[in-house]
Coordinates of C-alpha atoms and ligand atoms in Angstrom, one line a residue:
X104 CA -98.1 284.6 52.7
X105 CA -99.6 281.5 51.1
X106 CA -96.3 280.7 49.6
X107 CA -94.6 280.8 52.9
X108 CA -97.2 278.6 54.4
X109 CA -97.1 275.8 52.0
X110 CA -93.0 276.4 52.5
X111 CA -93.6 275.6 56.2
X112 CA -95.8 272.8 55.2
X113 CA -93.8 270.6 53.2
X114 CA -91.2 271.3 55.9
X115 CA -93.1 270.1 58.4
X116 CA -94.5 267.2 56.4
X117 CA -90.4 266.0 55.7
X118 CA -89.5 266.4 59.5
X119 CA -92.7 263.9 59.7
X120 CA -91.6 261.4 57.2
X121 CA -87.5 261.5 59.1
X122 CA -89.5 260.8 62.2
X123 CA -91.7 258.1 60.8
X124 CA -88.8 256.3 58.8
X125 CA -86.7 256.3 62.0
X126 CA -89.1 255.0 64.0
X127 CA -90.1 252.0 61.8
X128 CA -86.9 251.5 60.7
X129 CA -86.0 251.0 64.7
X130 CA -89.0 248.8 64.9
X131 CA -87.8 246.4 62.2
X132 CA -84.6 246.6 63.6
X133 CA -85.9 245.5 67.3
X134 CA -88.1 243.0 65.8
X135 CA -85.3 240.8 63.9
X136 CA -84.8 237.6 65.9
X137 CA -82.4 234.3 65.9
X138 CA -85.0 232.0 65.3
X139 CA -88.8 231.3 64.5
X140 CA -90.8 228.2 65.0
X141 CA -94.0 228.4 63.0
X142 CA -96.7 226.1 62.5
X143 CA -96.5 224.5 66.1
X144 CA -99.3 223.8 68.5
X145 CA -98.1 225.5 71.8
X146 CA -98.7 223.1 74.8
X147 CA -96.9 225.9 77.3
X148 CA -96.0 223.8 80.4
X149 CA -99.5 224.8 82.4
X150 CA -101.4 222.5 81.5
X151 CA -103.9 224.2 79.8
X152 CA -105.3 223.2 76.4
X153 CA -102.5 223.9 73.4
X154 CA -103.4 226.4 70.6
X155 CA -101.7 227.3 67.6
X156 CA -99.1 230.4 67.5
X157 CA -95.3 230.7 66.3
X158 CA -92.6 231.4 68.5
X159 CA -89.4 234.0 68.1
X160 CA -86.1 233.0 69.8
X161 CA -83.8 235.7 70.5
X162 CA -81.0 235.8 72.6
X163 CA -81.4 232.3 73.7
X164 CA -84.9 233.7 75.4
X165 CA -88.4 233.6 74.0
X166 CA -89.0 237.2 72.3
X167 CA -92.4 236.9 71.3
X168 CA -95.4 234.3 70.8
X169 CA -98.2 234.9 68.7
X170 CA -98.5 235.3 65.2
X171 CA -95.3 236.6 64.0
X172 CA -95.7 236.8 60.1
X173 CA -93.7 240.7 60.5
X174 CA -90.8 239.4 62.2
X175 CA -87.5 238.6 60.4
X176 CA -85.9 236.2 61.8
X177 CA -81.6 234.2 60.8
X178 CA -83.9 230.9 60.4
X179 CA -86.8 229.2 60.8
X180 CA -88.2 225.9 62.1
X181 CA -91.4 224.3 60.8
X182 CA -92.7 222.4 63.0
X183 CA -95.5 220.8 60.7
X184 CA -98.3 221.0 63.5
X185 CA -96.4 219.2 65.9
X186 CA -96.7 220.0 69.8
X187 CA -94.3 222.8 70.2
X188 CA -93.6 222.8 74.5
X189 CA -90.8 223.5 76.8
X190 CA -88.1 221.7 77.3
X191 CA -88.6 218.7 80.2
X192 CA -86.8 219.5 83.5
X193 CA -85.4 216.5 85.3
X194 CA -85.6 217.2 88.6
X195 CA -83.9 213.8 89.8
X196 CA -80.5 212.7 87.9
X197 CA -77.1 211.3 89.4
X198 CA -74.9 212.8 86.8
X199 CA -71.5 212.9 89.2
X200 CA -68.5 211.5 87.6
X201 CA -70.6 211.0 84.3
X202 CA -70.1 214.5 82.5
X203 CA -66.8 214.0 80.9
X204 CA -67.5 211.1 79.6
X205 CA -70.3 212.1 77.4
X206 CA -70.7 216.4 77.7
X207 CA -73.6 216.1 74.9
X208 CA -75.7 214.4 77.7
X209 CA -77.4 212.6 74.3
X210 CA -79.2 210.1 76.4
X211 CA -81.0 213.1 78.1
X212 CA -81.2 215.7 75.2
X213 CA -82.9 213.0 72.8
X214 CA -85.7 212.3 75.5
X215 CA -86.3 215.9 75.4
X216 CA -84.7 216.7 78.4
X217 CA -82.9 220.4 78.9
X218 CA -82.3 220.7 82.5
X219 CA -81.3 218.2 85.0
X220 CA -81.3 218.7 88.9
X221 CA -78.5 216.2 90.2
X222 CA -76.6 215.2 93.7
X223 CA -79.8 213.2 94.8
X224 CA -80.2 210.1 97.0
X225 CA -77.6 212.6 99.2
X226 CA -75.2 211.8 96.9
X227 CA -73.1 215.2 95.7
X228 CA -70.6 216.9 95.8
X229 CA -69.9 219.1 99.1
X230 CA -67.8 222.0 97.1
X231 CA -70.4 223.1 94.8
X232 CA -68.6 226.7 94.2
X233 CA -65.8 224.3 92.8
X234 CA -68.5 221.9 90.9
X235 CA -70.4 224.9 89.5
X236 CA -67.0 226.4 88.1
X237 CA -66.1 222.9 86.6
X238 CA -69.6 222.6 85.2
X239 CA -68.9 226.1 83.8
X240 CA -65.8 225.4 82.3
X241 CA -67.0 221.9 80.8
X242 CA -70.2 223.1 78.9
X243 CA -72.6 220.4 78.8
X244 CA -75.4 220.7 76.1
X245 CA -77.9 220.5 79.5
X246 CA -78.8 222.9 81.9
X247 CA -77.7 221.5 85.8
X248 CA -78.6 222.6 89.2
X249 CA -77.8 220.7 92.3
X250 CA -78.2 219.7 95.5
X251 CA -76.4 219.0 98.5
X252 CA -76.1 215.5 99.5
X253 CA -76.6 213.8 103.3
X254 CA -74.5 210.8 102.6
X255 CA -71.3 212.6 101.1
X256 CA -71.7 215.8 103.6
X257 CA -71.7 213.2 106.7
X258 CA -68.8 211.0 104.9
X259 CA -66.5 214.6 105.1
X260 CA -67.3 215.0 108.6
X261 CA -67.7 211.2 110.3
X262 CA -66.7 208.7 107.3
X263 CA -69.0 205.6 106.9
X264 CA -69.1 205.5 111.0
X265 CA -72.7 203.6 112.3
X266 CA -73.3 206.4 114.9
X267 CA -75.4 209.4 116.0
X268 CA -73.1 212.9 115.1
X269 CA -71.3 214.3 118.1
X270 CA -73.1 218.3 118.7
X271 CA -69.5 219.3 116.9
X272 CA -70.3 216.6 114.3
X273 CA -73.6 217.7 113.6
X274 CA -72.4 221.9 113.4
X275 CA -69.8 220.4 110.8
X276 CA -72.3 219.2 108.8
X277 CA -74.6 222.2 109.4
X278 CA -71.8 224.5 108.2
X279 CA -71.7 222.0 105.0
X280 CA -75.1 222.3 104.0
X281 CA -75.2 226.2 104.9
X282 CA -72.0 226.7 102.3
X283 CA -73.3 224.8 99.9
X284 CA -76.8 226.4 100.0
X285 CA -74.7 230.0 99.8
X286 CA -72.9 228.4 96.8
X287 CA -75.8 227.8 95.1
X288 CA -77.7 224.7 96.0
X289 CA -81.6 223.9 95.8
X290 CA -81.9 221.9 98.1
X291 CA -80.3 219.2 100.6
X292 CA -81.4 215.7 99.8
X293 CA -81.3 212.4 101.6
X294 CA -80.4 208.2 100.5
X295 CA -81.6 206.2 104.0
X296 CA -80.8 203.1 102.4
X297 CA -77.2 204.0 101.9
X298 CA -74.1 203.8 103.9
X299 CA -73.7 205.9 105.7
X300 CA -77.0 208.1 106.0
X301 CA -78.8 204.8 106.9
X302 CA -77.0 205.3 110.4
X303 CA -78.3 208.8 111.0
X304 CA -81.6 209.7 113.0
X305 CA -84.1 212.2 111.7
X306 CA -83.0 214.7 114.1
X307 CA -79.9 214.9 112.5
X308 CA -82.0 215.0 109.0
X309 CA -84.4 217.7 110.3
X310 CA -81.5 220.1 111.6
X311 CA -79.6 219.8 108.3
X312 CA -82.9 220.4 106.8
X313 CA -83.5 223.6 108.7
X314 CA -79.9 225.2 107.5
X315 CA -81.7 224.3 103.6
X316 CA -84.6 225.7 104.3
X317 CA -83.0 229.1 105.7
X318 CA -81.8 229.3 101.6
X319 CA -85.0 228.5 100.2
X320 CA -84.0 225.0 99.6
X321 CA -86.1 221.6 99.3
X322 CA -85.8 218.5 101.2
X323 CA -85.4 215.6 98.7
X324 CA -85.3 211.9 100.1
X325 CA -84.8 208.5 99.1
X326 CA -86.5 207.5 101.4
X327 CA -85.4 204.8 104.5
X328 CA -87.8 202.0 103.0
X329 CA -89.7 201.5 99.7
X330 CA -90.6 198.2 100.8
X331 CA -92.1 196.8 103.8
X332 CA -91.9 199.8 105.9
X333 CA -92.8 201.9 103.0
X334 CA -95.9 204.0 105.6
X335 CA -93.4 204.6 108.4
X336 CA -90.5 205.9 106.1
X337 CA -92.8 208.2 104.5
X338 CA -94.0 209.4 107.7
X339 CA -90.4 210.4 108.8
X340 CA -90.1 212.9 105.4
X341 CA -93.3 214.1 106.6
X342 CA -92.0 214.5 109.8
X343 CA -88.3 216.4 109.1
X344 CA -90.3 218.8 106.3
X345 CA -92.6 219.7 109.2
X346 CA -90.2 220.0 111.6
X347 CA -87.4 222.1 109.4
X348 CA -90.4 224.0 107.9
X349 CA -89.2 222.8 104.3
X350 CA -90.7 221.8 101.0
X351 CA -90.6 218.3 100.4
X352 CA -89.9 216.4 97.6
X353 CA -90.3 212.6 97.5
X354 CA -88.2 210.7 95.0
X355 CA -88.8 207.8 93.1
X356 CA -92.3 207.4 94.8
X357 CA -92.9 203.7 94.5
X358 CA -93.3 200.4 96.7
X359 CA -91.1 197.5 96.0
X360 CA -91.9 193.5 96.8
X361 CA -94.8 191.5 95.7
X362 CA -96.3 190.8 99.4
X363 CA -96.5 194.8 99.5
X364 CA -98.1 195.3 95.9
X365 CA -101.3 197.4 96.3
X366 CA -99.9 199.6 98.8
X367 CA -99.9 202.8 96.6
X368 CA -103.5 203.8 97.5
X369 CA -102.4 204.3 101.8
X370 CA -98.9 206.0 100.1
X371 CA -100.6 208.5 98.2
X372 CA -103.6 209.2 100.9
X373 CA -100.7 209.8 103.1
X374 CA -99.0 212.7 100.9
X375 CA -102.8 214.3 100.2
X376 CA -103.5 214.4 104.2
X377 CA -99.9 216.0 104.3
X378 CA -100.7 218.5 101.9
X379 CA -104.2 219.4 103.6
X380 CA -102.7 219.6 106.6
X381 CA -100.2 222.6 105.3
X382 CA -97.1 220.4 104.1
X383 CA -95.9 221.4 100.7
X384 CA -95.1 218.1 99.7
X385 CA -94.6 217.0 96.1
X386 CA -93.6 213.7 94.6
X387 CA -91.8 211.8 91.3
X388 CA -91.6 208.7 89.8
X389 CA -89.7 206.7 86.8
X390 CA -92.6 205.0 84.5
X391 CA -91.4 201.4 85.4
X392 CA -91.6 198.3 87.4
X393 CA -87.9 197.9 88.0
X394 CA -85.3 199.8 89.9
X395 CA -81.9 200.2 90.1
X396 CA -79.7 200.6 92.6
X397 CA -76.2 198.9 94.4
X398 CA -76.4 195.2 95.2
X399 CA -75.1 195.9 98.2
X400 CA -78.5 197.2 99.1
X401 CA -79.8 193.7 99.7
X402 CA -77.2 193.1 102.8
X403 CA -78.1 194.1 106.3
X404 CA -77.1 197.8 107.1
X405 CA -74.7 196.6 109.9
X406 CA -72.5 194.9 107.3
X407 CA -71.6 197.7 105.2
X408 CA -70.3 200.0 107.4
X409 CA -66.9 201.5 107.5
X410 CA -65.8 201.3 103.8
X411 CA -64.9 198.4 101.6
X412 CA -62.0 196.7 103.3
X413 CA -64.4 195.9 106.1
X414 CA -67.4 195.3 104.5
X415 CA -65.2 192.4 102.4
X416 CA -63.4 190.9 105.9
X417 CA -66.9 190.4 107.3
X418 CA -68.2 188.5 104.3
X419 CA -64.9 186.3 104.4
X420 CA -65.8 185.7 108.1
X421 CA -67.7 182.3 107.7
X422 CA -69.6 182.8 110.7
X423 CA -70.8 186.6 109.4
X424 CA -71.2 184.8 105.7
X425 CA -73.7 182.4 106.7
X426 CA -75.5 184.6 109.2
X427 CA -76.2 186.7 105.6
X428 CA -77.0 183.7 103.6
X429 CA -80.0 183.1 105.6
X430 CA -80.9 186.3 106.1
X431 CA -81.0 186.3 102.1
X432 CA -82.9 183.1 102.2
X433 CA -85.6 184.4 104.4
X434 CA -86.2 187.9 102.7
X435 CA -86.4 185.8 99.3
X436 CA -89.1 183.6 101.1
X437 CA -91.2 186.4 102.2
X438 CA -91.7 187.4 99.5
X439 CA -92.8 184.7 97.6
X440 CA -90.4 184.0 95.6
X441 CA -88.4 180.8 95.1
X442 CA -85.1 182.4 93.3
X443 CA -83.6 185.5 93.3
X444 CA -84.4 185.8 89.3
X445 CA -85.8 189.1 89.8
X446 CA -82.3 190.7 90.7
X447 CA -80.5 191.6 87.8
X448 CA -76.6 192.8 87.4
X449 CA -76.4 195.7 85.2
X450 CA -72.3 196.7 85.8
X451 CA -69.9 194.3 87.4
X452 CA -66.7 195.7 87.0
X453 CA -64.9 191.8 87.7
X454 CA -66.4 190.4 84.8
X455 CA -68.5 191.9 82.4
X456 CA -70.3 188.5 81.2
X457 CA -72.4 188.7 84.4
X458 CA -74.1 192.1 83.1
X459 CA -78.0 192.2 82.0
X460 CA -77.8 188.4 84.0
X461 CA -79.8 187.9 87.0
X462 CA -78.3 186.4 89.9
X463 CA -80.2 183.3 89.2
X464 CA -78.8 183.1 86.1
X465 CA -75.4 183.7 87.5
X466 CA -75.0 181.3 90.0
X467 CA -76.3 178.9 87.0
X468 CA -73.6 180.0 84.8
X469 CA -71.3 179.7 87.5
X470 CA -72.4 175.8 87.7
X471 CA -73.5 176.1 91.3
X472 CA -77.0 174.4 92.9
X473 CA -80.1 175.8 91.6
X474 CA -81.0 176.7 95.0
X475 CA -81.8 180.1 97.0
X476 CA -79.0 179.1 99.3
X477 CA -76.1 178.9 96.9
X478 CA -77.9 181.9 95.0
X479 CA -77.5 183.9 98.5
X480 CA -73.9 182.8 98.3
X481 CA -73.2 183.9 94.8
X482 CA -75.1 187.6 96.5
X483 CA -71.9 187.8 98.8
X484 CA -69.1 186.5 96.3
X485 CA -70.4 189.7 94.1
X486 CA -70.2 192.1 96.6
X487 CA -67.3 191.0 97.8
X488 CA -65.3 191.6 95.2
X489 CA -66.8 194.9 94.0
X490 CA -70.3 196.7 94.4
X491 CA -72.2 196.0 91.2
X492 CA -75.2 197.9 90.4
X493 CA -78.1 196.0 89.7
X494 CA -81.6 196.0 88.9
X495 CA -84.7 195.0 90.8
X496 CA -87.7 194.0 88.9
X497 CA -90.3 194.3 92.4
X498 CA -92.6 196.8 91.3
X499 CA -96.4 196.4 90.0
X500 CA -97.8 197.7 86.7
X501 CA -101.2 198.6 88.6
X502 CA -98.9 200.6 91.5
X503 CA -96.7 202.5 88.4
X504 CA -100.2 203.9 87.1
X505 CA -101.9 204.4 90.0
X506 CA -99.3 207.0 91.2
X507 CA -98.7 208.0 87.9
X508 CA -102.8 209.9 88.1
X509 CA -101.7 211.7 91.2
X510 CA -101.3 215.3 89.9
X511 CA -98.9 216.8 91.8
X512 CA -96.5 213.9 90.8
X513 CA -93.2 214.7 88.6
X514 CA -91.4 212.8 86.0
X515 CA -87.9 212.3 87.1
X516 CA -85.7 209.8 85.9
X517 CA -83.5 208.5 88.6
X518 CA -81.0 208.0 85.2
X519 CA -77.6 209.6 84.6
X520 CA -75.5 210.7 81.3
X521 CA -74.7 207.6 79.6
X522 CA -72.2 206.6 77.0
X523 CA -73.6 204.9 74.2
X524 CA -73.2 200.6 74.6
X525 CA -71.2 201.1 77.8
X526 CA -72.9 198.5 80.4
X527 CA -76.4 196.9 80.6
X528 CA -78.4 200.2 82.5
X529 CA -81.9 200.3 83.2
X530 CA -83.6 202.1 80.4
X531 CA -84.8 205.1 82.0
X532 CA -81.9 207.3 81.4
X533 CA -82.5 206.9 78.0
X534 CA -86.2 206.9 77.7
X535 CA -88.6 208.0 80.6
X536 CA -90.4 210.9 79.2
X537 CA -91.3 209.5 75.8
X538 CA -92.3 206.1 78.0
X539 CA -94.9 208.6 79.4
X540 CA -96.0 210.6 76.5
X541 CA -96.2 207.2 74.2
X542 CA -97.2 204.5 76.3
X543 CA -99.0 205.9 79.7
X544 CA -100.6 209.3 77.8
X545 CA -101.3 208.2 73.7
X546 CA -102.2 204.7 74.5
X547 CA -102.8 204.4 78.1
X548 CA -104.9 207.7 78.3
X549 CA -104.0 208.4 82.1
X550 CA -103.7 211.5 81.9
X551 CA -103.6 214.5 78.8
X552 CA -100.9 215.5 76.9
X553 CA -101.2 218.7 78.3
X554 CA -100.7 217.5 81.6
X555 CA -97.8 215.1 81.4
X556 CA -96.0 217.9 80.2
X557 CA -97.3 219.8 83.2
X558 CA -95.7 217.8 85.5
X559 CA -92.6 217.8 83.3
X560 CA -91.7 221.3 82.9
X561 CA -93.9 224.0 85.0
X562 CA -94.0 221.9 88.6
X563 CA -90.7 221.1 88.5
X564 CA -89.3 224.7 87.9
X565 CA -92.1 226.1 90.7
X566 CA -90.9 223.8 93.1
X567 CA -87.1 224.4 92.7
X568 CA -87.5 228.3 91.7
X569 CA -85.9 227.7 88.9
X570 CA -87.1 231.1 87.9
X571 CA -87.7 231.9 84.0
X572 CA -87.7 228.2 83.3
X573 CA -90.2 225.7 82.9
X574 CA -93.2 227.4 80.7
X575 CA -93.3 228.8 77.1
X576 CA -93.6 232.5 77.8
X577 CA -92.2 235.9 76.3
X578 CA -88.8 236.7 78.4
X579 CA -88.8 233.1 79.4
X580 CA -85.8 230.6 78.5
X581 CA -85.6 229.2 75.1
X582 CA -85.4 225.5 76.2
X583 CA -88.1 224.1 73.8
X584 CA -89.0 220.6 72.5
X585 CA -90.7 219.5 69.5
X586 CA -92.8 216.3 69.1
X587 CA -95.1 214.2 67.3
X588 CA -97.4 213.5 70.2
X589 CA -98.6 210.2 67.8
X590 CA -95.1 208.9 67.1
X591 CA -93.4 209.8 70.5
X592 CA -91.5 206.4 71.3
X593 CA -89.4 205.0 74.0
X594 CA -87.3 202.6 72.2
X595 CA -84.4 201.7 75.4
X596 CA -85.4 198.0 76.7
X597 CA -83.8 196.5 79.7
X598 CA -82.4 193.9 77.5
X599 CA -81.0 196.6 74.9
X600 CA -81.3 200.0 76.4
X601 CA -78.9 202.0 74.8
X602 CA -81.6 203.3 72.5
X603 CA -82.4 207.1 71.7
X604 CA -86.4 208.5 71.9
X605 CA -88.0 208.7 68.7
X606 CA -90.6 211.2 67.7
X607 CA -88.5 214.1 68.8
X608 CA -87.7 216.7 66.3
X609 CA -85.7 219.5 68.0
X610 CA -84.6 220.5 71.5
X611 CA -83.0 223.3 71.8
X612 CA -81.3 224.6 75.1
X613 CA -81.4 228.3 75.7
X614 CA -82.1 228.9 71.9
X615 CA -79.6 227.3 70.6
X616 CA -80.5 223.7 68.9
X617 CA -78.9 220.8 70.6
X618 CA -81.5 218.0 68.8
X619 CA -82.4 218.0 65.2
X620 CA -83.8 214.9 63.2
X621 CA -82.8 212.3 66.2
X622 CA -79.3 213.2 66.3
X623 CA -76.7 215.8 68.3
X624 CA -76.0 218.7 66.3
X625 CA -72.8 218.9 68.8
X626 CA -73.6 222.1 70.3
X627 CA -73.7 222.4 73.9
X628 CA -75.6 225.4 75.4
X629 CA -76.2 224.5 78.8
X630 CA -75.8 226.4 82.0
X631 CA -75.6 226.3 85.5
X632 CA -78.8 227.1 87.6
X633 CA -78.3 228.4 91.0
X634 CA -80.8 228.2 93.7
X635 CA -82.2 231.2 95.2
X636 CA -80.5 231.2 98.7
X637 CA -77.2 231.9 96.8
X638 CA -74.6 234.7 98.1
X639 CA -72.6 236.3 95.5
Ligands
LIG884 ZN1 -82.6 207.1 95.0

């Protein structure tokens, strides 16, 4: 009897040991991951303080967060106490046309950036089934969602005409939008200062706003003035978000000309009554006093329309020309300035020698009169000929930091993809977010690390549902960063701007590494993010 019993025992206690052994065994085997990062300090995109834990990367998703000493894992990053957060989302980038030329995106990976949203300033492409399957196929080493642009959607249905949309027109351009949002989109953005959405009405705006909004989009504008009539153009955004019932997104919040400096204060107060009064309105900024946009932005709206042949036959029609000079003249005077030293060419495709001038330097080189008159004149000849992009330095220091406190205020570039030495840009493709970490969080102090990073990752990806995205969390998105938060650097200059970040260890982009030791490792693990209205 006894024997029997301790036969049963030791049968029972075997079956045990199988079990237990299978189950750890399966444990281990569940808990082997791609990657570790030990040794960071987590700062996890909400803004709260960071604390120290290590990180498992699995899948090209965050497995677990704590403090991993069991796992095994194919290799390891220390990150010797640096701030360990997620990777920076760039919710406003112009990257058309740029992605073949440089698919490793280095400009944006090495300033820690890992998604990009592009087709702002209503600039995009109108297929975006057909863009999505080229991104796709291309494989850039960022992630890229987009939206649908005003300018390009009204171009395909009415050209560059200066008009109000016929009802046809304007169901054309509905159907646009509504495609595009089906396809994918996040949103449906406007450029008011561009040819030819500076002909349209914000009717038009808020009914291709309200097909957006049906998707879950957001309304992002450049808005109609950044200048003088800075209050009344941010009062129309106001008014198509209320109107469409859409989340709003203002770009590039800033205010431009040295008679308007100061102005920020009545800007922002505007955007906090908005918000109290139930709009969802949002904003971003680029971290300096200079922007950059086409020269032709400086002519009257009137001349530009109806594509390049016309716009050059006015300016050869002396009558026209001079009508323009002193229209230049005039603005130049109000605002205080004597030359037009403060515009400077960044890419003129006639002759290269003109780039990273200004135009007062220009006209000198050019060995014309040191006056505003002949510098107007030089204004047209450039224009003329091409459409140079250029850079205007109009924006005040105090403004920059006074809208860069405003909490619910994003860090966007503005930039695009650029190819090393290739033109004079403005530096803030290369170098906006370690502009804000270094300069305007380590040695400024306007805000904490904590929440610059905030405003980089986590409000971005809430505002554009860019769902699994934007925080360091378990089942989240492995786009991570690693910095020194004492050494983070912005080394682009708008005299020598084709300069990396420093201070940046890694990035990686949906676990895979993309950054290391400030160069490309060449790999390029970026996807497509679709918006939430999309229709299989
Ligand atoms: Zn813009």
């Amino acid at each position: 009897m006894i024997a029997i019993f301790i036969q049963r025992l030791s049968y029972y206690w075997k079956l045990i040991t199988i079990l237990l052994c299978v189950c750890s065994c399966s444990t281990i085997y569940a808990q082997n991951c791609n990657l570790i990062i030990k040794n960071g300090r987590i700062a996890d995109g909400t803004g709260n303080s960071w604390y120290r834990a290590d990180i498992a990367i699995k899948d090209g998703k965050i497995f677990r967060i704590g403090q991993l000493d069991s796992l095994k894992a194919e290799s390891i990053i220390d990150a010797k106490g640096q701030i360990v957060c997620p990777g920076f989302i760039d919710i406003h980038t112009h990257i058309e046309d740029d992605e073949l030329k440089n698919p490793l995106a280095t400009n944006f990976i090495s300033d820690g950036v890992t998604t990009v949203i592009t087709g702002n300033c209503g600039e995009s492409n109108t297929n975006l089934n057909k863009y999505f399957k080229f991104l796709d196929s291309l494989k850039l080493s960022i992630n890229v969602a987009s939206l649908v642009g005003h300018n390009d959607v009204r171009k395909a249905v009415m050209g560059k005409a200066m008009r109000t949309p016929t009802d046809t027109e304007l169901k054309k351009m509905d159907s646009i939008v509504e495609q595009a949002m089906k396809d994918g989109a996040v949103g449906f953005s406007t450029g008011l200062i561009y040819v030819p959405g500076i002909y349209s009405h914000k009717e038009e705006i808020a009914s291709l706003a309200t097909v957006a909004a049906k998707y879950g989009g957001v309304y992002c504008t450049h808005m109609r003035n950044e200048g003088d009539s800075v209050l009344d153009a941010i009062q129309e955004a106001l008014y198509v978000a209320k109107t469409a019932g859409i989340p709003l997104q203002i770009s590039h919040f800033k205010v431009g000309g040295q008679n308007n400096w100061g102005l920020s204060n009545r800007m922002l107060q505007m955007v906090k009554d908005a918000r109290t009064s139930g709009i969802d309105v949002t904003i971003d900024q680029y971290p300096y006093t200079a922007s950059s946009t086409a020269l032709s932005t400086l002519l009257p709206e009137w001349v530009l329309a109806d594509g390049q042949d016309s716009v050059k036959a006015r300016l050869e029609r002396p009558k026209i020309k001079k009508q323009i000079i002193n229209y230049l003249v005039i603005r130049l005077s109000n605002r205080g300035m004597k030359h037009y030293s403060f515009v400077v060419v960044a890419n003129n495709s006639m002759d290269s020698s003109f780039n990273g001038k200004s135009i007062e330097e220009i006209n000198l080189q050019l060995n014309k009169p040191h006056t505003p008159f002949s510098e107007s004149a030089t204004i047209i000849e450039l224009i003329k000929d091409a459409s140079p992009s250029a850079l205007f330095h109009t924006i005040s220091e105090k403004d920059v930091c006074n809208i860069m406190q405003y909490p619910y205020n994003m860090i966007a570039s503005d930039g695009t993809i650029r190819v090393m030495g290739i033109g004079v840009p403005h530096p803030r493709s290369y170098g906006t977010n370690a502009r804000v970490l270094g300069k305007y969080v380590r040695d400024q102090h306007l805000m904490t690390l904590e929440d610059a990073i905030r405003r980089m990752t986590s409000l971005p990806a809430q505002k554009f549902h860019l769902n699994n995205r934007g925080l360091l969390k378990e089942g989240y998105a492995a786009d991570i960063l690693i910095f020194d938060e004492k050494t983070i650097t912005d080394n682009s200059t708008f005299s020598n701007p084709h300069q990396y970040s420093s201070g940046i260890s890694y990035v990686l982009v949906n676990g895979k590494i993309d950054w290391q030791n400030n160069q490309s490792t060449g790999v390029r693990n970026g996807i497509v993010l679709y918006g939430i209205g999309k229709k299989d």
